[in-house]
Coordinates of C-alpha atoms in Angstrom, one line a residue:
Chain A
X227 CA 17.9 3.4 -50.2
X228 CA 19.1 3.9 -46.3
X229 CA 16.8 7.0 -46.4
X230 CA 14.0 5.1 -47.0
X231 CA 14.6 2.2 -44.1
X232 CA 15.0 5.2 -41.9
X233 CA 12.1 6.7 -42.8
X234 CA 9.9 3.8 -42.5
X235 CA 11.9 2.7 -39.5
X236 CA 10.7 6.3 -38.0
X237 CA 6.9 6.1 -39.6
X238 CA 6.5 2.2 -37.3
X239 CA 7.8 4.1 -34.2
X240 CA 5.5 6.8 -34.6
X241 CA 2.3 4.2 -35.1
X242 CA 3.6 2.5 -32.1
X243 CA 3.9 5.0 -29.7
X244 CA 0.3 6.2 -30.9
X245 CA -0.9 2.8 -30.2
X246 CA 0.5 2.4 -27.3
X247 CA -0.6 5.5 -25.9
X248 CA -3.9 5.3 -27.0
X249 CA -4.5 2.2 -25.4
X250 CA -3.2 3.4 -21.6
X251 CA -5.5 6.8 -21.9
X252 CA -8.1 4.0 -23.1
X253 CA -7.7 2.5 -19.6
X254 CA -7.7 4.9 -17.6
X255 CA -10.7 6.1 -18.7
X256 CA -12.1 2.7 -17.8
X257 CA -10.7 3.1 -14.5
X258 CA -12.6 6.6 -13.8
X259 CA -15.8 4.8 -15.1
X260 CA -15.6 2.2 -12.7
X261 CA -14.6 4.1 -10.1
X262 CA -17.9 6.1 -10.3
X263 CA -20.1 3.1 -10.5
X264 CA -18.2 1.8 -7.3
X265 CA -19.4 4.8 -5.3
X266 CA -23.2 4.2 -6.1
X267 CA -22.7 0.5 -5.1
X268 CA -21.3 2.0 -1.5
X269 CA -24.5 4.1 -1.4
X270 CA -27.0 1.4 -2.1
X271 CA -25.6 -0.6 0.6
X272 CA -26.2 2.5 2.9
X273 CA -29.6 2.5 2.1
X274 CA -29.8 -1.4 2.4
X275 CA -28.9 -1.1 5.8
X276 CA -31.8 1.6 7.1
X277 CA -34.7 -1.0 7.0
X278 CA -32.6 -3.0 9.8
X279 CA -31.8 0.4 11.7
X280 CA -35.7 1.1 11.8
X281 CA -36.8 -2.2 13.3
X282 CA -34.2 -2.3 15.6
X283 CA -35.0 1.5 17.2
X284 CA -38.7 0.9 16.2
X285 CA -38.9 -1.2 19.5
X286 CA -37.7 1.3 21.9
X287 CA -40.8 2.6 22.0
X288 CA -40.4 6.2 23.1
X289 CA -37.9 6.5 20.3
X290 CA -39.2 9.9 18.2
X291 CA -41.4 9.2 15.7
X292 CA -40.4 12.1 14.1
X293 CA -37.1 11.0 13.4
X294 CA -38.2 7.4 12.2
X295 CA -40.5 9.3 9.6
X296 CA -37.7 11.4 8.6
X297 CA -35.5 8.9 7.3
X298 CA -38.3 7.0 6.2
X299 CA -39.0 9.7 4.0
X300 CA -35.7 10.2 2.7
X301 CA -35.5 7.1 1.6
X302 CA -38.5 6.5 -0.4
X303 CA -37.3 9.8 -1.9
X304 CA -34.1 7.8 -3.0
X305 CA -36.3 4.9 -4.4
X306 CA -38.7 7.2 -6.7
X307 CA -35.6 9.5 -7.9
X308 CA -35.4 9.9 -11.5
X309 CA -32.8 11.8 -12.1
X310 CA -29.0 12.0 -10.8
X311 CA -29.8 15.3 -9.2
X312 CA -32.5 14.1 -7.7
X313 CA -30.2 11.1 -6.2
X314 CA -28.2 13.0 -4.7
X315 CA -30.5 15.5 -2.8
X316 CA -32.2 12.4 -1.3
X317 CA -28.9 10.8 -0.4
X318 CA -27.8 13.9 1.6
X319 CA -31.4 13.9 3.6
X320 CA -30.6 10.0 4.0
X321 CA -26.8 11.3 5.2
X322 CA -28.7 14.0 7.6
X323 CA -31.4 12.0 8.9
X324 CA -28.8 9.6 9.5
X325 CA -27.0 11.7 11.9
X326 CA -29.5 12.3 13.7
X327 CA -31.1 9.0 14.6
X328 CA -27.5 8.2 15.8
X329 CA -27.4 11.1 17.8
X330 CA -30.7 10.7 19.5
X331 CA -29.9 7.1 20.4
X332 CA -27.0 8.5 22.7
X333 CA -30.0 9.2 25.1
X334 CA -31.4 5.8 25.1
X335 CA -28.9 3.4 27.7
X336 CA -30.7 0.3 26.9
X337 CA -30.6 0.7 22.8
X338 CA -27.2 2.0 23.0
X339 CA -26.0 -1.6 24.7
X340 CA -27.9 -3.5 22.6
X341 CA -25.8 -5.9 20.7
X342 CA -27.7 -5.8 17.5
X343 CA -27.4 -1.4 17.9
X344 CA -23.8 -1.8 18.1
X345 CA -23.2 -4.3 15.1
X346 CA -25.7 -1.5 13.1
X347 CA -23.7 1.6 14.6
X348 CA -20.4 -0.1 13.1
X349 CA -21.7 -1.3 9.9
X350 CA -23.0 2.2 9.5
X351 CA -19.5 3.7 10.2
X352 CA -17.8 0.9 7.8
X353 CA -19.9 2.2 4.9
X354 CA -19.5 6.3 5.7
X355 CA -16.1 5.5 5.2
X356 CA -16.5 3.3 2.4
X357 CA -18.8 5.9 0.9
X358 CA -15.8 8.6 1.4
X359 CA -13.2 6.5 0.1
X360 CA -15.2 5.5 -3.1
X361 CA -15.0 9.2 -3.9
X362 CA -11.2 9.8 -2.7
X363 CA -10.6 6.9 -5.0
X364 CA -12.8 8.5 -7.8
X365 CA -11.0 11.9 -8.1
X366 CA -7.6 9.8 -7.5
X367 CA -8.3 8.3 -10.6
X368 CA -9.7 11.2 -12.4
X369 CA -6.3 13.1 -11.9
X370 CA -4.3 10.3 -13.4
X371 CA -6.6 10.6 -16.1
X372 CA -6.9 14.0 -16.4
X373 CA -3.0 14.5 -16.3
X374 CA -2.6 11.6 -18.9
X375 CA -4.6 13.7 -21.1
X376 CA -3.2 16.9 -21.0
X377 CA 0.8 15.9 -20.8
X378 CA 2.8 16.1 -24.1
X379 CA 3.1 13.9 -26.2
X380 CA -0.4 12.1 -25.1
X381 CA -2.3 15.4 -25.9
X382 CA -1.7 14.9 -29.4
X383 CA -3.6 11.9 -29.3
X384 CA -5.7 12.8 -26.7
X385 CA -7.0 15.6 -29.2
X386 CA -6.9 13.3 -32.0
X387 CA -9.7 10.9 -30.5
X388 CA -11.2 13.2 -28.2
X389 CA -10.6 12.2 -24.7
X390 CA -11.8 14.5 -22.5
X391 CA -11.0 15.7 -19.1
X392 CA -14.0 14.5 -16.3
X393 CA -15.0 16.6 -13.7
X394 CA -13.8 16.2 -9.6
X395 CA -16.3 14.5 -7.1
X396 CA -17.2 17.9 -5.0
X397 CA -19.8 19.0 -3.0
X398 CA -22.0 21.2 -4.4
X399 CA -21.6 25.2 -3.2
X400 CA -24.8 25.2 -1.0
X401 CA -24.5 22.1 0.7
X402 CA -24.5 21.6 4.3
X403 CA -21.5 19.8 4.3
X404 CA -19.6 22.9 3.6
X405 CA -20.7 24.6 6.1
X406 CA -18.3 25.1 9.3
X407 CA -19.1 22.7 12.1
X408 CA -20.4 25.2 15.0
X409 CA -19.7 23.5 18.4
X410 CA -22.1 24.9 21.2
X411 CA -21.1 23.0 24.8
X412 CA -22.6 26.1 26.6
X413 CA -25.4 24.3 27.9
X414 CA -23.4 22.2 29.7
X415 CA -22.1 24.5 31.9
Chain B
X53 CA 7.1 17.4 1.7
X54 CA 4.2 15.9 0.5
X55 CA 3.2 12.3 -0.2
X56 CA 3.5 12.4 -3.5
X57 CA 7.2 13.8 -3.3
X58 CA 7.9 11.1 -0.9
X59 CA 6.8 9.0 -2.7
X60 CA 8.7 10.3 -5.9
X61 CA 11.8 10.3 -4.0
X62 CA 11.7 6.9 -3.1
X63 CA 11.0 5.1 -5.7
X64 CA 14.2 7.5 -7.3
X65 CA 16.1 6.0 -4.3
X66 CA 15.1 2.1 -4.6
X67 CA 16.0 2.7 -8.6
X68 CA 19.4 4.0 -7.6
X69 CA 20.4 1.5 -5.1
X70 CA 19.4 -1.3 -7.8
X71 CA 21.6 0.7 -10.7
X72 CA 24.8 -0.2 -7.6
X73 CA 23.9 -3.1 -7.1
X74 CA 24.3 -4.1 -10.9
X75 CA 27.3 -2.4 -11.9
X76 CA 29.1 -4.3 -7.8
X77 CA 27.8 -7.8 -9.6
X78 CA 29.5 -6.9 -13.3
X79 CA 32.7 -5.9 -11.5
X80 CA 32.4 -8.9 -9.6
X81 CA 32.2 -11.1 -12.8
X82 CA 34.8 -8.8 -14.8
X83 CA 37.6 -9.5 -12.0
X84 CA 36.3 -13.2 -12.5
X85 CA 36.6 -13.7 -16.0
X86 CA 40.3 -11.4 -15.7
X87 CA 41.7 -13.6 -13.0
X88 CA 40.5 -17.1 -14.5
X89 CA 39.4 -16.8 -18.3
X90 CA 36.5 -19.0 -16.9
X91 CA 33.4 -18.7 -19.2
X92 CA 31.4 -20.7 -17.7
X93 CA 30.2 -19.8 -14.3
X94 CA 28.0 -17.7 -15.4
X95 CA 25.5 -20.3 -16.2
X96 CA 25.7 -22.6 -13.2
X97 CA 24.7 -19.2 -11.1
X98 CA 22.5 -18.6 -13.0
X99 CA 20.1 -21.8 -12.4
X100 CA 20.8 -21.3 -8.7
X101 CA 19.7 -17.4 -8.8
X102 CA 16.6 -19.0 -10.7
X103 CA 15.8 -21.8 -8.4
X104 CA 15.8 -19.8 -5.2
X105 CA 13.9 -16.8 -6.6
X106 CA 11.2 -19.8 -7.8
X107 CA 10.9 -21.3 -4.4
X108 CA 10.5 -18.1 -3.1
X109 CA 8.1 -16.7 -5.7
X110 CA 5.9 -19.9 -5.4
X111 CA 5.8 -20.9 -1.5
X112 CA 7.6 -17.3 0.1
X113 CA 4.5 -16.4 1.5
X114 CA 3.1 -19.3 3.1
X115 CA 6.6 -19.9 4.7
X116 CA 6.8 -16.6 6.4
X117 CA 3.3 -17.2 7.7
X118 CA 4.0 -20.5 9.4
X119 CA 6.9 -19.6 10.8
X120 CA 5.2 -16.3 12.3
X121 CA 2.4 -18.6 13.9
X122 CA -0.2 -16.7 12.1
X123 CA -3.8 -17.7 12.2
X124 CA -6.8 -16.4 10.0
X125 CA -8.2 -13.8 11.6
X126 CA -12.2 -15.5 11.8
X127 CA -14.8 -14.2 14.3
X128 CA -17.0 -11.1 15.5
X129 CA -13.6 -10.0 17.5
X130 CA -11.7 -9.3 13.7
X131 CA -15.3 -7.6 12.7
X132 CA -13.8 -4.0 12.9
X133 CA -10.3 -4.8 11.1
X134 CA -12.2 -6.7 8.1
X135 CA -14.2 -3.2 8.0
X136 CA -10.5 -1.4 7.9
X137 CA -8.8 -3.9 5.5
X138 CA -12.1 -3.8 3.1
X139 CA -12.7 0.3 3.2
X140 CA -9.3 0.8 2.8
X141 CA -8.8 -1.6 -0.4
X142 CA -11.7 0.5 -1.8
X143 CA -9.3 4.0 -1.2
X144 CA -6.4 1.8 -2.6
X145 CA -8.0 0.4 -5.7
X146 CA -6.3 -3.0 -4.3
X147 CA -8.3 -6.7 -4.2
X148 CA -8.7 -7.5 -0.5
X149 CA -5.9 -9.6 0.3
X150 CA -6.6 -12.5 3.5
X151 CA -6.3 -11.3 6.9
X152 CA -4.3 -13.3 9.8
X153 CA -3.5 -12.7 13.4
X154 CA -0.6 -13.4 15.3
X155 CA -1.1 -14.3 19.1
X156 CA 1.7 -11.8 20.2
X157 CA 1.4 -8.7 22.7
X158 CA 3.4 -6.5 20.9
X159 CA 2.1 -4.1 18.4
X160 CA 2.9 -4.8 15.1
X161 CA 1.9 -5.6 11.6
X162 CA 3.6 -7.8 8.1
X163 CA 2.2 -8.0 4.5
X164 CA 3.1 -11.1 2.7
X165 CA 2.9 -11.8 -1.4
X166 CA 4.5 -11.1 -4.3
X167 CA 1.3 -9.5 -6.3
X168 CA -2.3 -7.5 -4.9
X169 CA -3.7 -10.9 -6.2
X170 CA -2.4 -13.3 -4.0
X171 CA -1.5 -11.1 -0.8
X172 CA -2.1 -11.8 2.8
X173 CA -1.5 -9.1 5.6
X174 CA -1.1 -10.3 9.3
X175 CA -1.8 -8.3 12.3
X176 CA -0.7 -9.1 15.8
X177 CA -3.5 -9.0 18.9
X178 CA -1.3 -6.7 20.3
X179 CA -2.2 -4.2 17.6
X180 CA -5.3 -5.1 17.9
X181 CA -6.0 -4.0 21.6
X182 CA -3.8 -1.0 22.1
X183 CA -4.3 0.9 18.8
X184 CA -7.7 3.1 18.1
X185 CA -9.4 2.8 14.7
X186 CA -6.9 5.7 12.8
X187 CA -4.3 4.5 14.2
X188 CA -5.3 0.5 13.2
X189 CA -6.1 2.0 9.7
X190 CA -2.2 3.6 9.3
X191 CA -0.9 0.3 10.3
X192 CA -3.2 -1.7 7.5
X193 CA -2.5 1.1 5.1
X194 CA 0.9 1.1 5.3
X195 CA 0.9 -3.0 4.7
X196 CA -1.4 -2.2 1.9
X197 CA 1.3 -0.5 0.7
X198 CA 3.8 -2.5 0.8
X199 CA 1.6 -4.9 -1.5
X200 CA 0.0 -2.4 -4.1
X201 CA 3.9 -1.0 -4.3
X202 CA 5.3 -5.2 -5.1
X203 CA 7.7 -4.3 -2.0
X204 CA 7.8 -7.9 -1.4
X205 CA 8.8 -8.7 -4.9
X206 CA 11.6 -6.0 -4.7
X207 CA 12.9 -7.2 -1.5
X208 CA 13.2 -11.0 -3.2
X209 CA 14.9 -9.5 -5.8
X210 CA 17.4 -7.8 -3.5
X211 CA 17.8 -11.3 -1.3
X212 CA 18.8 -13.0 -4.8
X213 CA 21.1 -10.6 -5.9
X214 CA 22.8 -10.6 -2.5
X215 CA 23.0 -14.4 -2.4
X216 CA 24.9 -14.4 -5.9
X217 CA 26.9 -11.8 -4.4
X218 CA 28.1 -13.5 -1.8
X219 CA 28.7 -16.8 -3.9
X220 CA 30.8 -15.3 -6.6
X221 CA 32.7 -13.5 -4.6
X222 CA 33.7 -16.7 -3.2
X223 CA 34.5 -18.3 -6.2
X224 CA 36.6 -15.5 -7.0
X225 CA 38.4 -15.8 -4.0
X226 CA 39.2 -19.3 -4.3
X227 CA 40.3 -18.7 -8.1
X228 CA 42.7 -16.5 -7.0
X229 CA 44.6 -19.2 -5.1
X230 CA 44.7 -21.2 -8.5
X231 CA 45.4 -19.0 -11.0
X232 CA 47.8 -15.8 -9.3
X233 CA 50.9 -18.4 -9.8
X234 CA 50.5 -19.0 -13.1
X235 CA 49.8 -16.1 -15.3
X236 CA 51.6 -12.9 -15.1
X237 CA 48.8 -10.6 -14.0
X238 CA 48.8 -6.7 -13.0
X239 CA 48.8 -7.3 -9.0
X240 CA 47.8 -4.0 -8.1
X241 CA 44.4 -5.9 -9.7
X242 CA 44.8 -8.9 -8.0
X243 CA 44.9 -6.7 -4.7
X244 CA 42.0 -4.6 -6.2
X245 CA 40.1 -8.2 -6.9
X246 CA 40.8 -9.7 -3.2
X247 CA 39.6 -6.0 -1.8
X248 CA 36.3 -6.2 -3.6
X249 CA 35.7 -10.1 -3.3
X250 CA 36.1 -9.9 0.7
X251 CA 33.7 -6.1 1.1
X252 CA 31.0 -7.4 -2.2
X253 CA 29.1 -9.5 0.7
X254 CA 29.1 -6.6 3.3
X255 CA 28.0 -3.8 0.9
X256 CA 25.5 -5.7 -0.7
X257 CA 24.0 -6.2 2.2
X258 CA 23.9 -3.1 3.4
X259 CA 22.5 -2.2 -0.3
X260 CA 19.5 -4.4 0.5
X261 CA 19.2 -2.9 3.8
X262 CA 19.4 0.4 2.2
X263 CA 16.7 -0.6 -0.4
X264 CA 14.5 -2.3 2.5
X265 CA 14.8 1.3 4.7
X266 CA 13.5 3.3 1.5
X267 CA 10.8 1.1 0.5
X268 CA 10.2 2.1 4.2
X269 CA 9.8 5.5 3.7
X270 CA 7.8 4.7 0.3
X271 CA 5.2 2.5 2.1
X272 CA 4.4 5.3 4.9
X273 CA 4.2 7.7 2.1
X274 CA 2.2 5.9 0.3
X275 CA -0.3 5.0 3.1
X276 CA -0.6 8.5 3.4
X277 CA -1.9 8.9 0.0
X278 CA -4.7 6.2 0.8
X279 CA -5.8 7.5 4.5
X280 CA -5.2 11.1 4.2
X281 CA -4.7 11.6 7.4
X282 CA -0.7 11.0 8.5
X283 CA -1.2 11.3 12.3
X284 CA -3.1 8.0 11.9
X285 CA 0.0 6.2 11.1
X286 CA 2.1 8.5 13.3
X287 CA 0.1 8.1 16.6
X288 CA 0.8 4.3 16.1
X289 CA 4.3 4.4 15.7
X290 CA 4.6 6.5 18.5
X291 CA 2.5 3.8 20.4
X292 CA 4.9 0.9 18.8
X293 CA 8.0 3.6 20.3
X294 CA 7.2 3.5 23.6
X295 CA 6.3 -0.2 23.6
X296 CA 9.9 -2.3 24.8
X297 CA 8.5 -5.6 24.3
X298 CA 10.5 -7.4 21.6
X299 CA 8.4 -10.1 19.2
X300 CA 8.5 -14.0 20.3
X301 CA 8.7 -15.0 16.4
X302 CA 10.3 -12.9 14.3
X303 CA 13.7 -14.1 13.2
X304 CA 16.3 -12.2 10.9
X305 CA 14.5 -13.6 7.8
X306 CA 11.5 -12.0 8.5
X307 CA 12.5 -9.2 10.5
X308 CA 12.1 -6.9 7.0
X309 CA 8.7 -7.6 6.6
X310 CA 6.9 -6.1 10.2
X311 CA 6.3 -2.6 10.3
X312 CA 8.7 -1.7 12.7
X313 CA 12.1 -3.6 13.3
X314 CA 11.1 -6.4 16.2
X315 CA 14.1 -6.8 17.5
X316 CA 14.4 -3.3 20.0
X317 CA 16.9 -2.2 22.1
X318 CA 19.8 -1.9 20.3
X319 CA 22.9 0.2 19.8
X320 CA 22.7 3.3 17.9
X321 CA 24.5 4.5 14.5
X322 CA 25.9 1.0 13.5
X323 CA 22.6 -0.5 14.6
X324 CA 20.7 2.3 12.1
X325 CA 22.9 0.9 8.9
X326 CA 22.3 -2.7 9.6
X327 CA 18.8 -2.0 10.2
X328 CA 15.9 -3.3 7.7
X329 CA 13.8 0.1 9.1
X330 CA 14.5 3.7 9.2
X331 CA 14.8 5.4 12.4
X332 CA 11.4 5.6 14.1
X333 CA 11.5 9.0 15.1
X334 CA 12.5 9.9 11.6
X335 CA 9.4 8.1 10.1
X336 CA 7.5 10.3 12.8
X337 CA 9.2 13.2 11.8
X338 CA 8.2 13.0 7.6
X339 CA 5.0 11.9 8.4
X340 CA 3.7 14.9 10.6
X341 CA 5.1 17.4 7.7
X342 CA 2.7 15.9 5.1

């Protein structure tokens, strides 16, 4: 008769723990889903920002139309893309073109001082970061996840309901990003 | 060591410290119950413990604000530390807790709240001027820390315990006086009951000051994990070294809050035990061997 308290007693534990592990993997899940949603809503609010950017260089006249165009481009590219790969090869012209409006601005003394430049220039910086946080905080959450998944005993359940492991934010192999920064100062000489 | 051992460690530490602190309070109340066969005190400190950790819970953080002199921080001139506090919640996974500013020249920093729902952080203008935006974002981080890690919850915790501490041991003192006469008790206990009634206030404050020095080490750790880049942090506190201007507002009840102890300039190995922060040149040391 004790046998068979025990035995149950150990059969509720069992269902318990299940349930109660189950239901954390369950969230964290949720938590990498959201943090991947967060990132796109830091690079829409990148892109919001380059309409304002190109009226307020626009009137500098001399500024290159070249450049203007280029980003111009980019983001139109973002605005038609139909696919995530797609998406992201427009958001790294936008990140390029980017860099180099800013850096061509250095050489114009009356833009750079302009108040409404220097409120852009920081709201652009704010959002970079954002951008690179939103994807720290993605793979943060996509180790806890992934470790969740795989330590004993949640692999047993992990298995059971088939959790699987999500793949790191990275950069892919041929993008510029990876590339060594080369710093020429020679012509300055 | 990395963050994440740092981080490891401490909590292991804060844990520990907590596990003393519990078995100092039953001893207290075993050598109480020996000496008077009281039942009953238990219950009357109990309410207390509870009505100071409600008061506290409920109306801790806009007390320590008020008395600081803190002010929201409003206006284009907080533009740039809204940005940090907002991209920095993002790295965190926190809510963005309100931002004040205290008018002081020194450089330093508090977080305020007992959950990442109902947090404030306050910076001081002297922050403000003399730190550059890494630096400004180690000092934020590490508040941020303090707050995603419920430091200030901990450290109510630890105030509570020492206040029933100290008032037990009290009432054990004075039960001695009453009862030694009467019954005939071991007095090699009675000695060992007067020894641990008159030292329970002075460790368990140095237990809390123990705790408040490893959550410390935690938070630094931890706003390592959300930056990734130590020498942020590191670069301040080497600013916030060199600085020798103590804080107008801080008093003793607050002094465990700021980022770095505002009252400077004092002795050396005594002053490090009574201290609420490590050692800055120790926190400078762990952090640039992340």
């Amino acid at each position: 008769m004790l046998l068979l308290w025990i035995i149950a007693a150990i059969i509720v534990i069992v269902l318990l723990a299940f349930i109660f592990i189950y239901n954390s993997l369950i969230v964290l899940q949720r938590r990498v889903n959201n943090a991947w949603a967060q990132i796109d809503v830091q690079l829409k609010r990148r892109a919001d920002l380059i309409p304002n950017l190109i009226e307020t260089v626009k009137g500098y006249a001399r500024f290159e139309r070249k450049v203007l165009n280029e980003i111009t481009k980019a983001r139109t590219a973002l605005l038609k893309a139909k696919s995530p790969a797609e998406a992201a090869k427009a958001e790294s012209s936008i990140a390029s073109a980017l860099k180099t409006i800013f850096a061509v601005a250095e050489s114009y003394p009356k833009l750079r001082a302009s108040e409404n430049f220097k409120a852009l220039q920081e709201e652009f910086a704010t959002t970079e970061n954002r951008i690179a946080y939103a994807r720290q905080f993605y793979n943060d959450s996509v180790m806890e996840y992934n470790t969740a998944i795989s330590i004993f005993p949640n692999r047993i359940v992990a298995s059971l309901f088939g959790f699987k492991p999500r793949e790191y934010f990275e950069l892919p192999e041929e993008s510029r990003a990876r590339k060594a920064v080369k710093a020429d100062f020679s012509d300055l000489a | 060591m990395n963050f994440y051992e740092q981080i490891a460690l401490n909590k292991r530490k804060t844990f520990l410290l907590f596990l003393v602190f519990f078995f100092l309070a039953i001893a207290i109340g075993l050598a109480l119950d020996y000496i008077t066969g009281f039942g009953f005190i238990m219950p009357f400190v109990a309410i207390f413990a509870f009505i100071y950790a409600f008061i506290s819970y409920k109306f801790g953080d806009k007390i320590v604000l008020a008395v600081s002199r803190a002010k929201p921080a409003v206006g284009k001139e907080f533009r740039v530390l809204h940005d940090i506090v907002e991209e920095l919640c993002i790295a965190a996974g926190l809510p963005k807790p309100k931002v004040y500013y205290m008018p002081e020249e020194a450089i330093n920093a508090f977080a305020t709240g007992t959950n990442p729902n109902n947090a404030s952080i306050c910076v001081t203008l002297g922050a403000l001027k003399k730190l550059n935006r890494e630096e400004l974002a180690g000092v934020v981080a590490h508040e941020l820390s303090h707050i995603k890690n419920y430091d200030i919850r901990t450290m109510m915790i630890a105030a509570v315990l020492v206040g029933f501490t100290v008032w037990i041991s009290d009432i054990l003192l004075r039960s001695m006086w009453f009862s030694s006469s009467r019954e005939d008790k071991n007095s090699l206990l009675i000695v060992l009951g007067i020894v641990l009634a008159l030292s329970a206030p002075i460790v368990a404050q140095l237990i809390k000051l123990a705790i408040s020095r490893s959550r410390e080490f935690l938070a630094d750790a931890t706003a390592v994990q959300i930056t990734r880049y130590p020498d942020g942090l590191a670069n301040a506190l080497e600013k916030i070294k060199l600085e020798a201007i103590p804080m107008r507002s801080a008093s003793n009840a607050t002094a465990h809050l700021f980022i770095a102890n505002p009252f400077k300039g004092k002795g050396q190995f005594l002053a490090n035990l009574f201290s609420t922060h490590p050692p800055i040149d120790e926190r400078i040391k762990r952090l640039r061997e992340m």
